[in-house]
Amino acid sequence: MYPALREIQSKYLRWPGTERDISKSRDVKRAEHLLEHGVKLCDEKGISWTPRLK
């Protein structure tokens, strides 16, 4: 719907730090889905999710 959209920033987002939390996080799943479409999901500091090896 928004072809020029490249980044979404949320002040309520905080990235998980442990593998267990990463596997449970809905935010991580959303971020990875958005990355497939060329859109970065960023936290309040402007840090986007970096996918890890699976």
Coordinates of C-alpha atoms in Angstrom, one line a residue:
M1 CA 0.0 0.0 0.0
Y2 CA 2.9 2.4 0.7
P3 CA 5.6 1.8 -2.0
A4 CA 7.9 4.4 -0.6
L5 CA 7.9 3.1 3.0
R6 CA 11.4 2.0 4.0
E7 CA 11.3 2.2 7.8
I8 CA 8.9 2.0 10.7
Q9 CA 10.0 3.3 14.1
S10 CA 8.2 2.6 17.4
K11 CA 9.0 4.1 20.7
Y12 CA 7.3 1.1 22.5
L13 CA 9.6 -1.5 20.8
R14 CA 12.4 -3.2 22.6
W15 CA 14.5 -6.0 21.0
P16 CA 14.9 -9.2 23.0
G17 CA 18.4 -10.2 24.1
T18 CA 18.4 -13.9 24.6
E19 CA 17.7 -16.7 22.1
R20 CA 14.7 -17.9 24.1
D21 CA 13.1 -14.5 24.1
I22 CA 13.9 -14.0 20.4
S23 CA 12.1 -17.3 19.5
K24 CA 9.0 -16.1 21.4
S25 CA 9.0 -12.5 20.3
R26 CA 6.2 -11.4 18.0
D27 CA 8.1 -8.2 17.2
V28 CA 11.0 -10.2 15.8
K29 CA 8.6 -12.2 13.6
R30 CA 7.0 -9.0 12.3
A31 CA 10.5 -7.4 11.7
E32 CA 11.6 -10.4 9.7
H33 CA 8.4 -10.4 7.6
L34 CA 8.8 -6.7 6.9
L35 CA 12.4 -7.1 6.0
E36 CA 11.3 -9.5 3.2
H37 CA 9.4 -6.6 1.8
G38 CA 12.3 -4.1 2.2
V39 CA 10.9 -2.3 5.3
K40 CA 13.0 -2.0 8.5
L41 CA 11.3 -2.1 11.9
C42 CA 13.2 0.1 14.4
D43 CA 13.1 0.6 18.1
E44 CA 13.0 4.0 19.8
K45 CA 16.7 4.5 19.3
G46 CA 16.5 3.9 15.6
I47 CA 18.1 0.4 15.8
S48 CA 16.6 -2.0 13.3
W49 CA 16.3 -5.8 13.8
T50 CA 19.2 -7.8 12.3
P51 CA 18.2 -11.4 11.5
R52 CA 20.3 -14.1 13.0
L53 CA 21.3 -17.4 11.4
K54 CA 18.7 -20.1 11.7

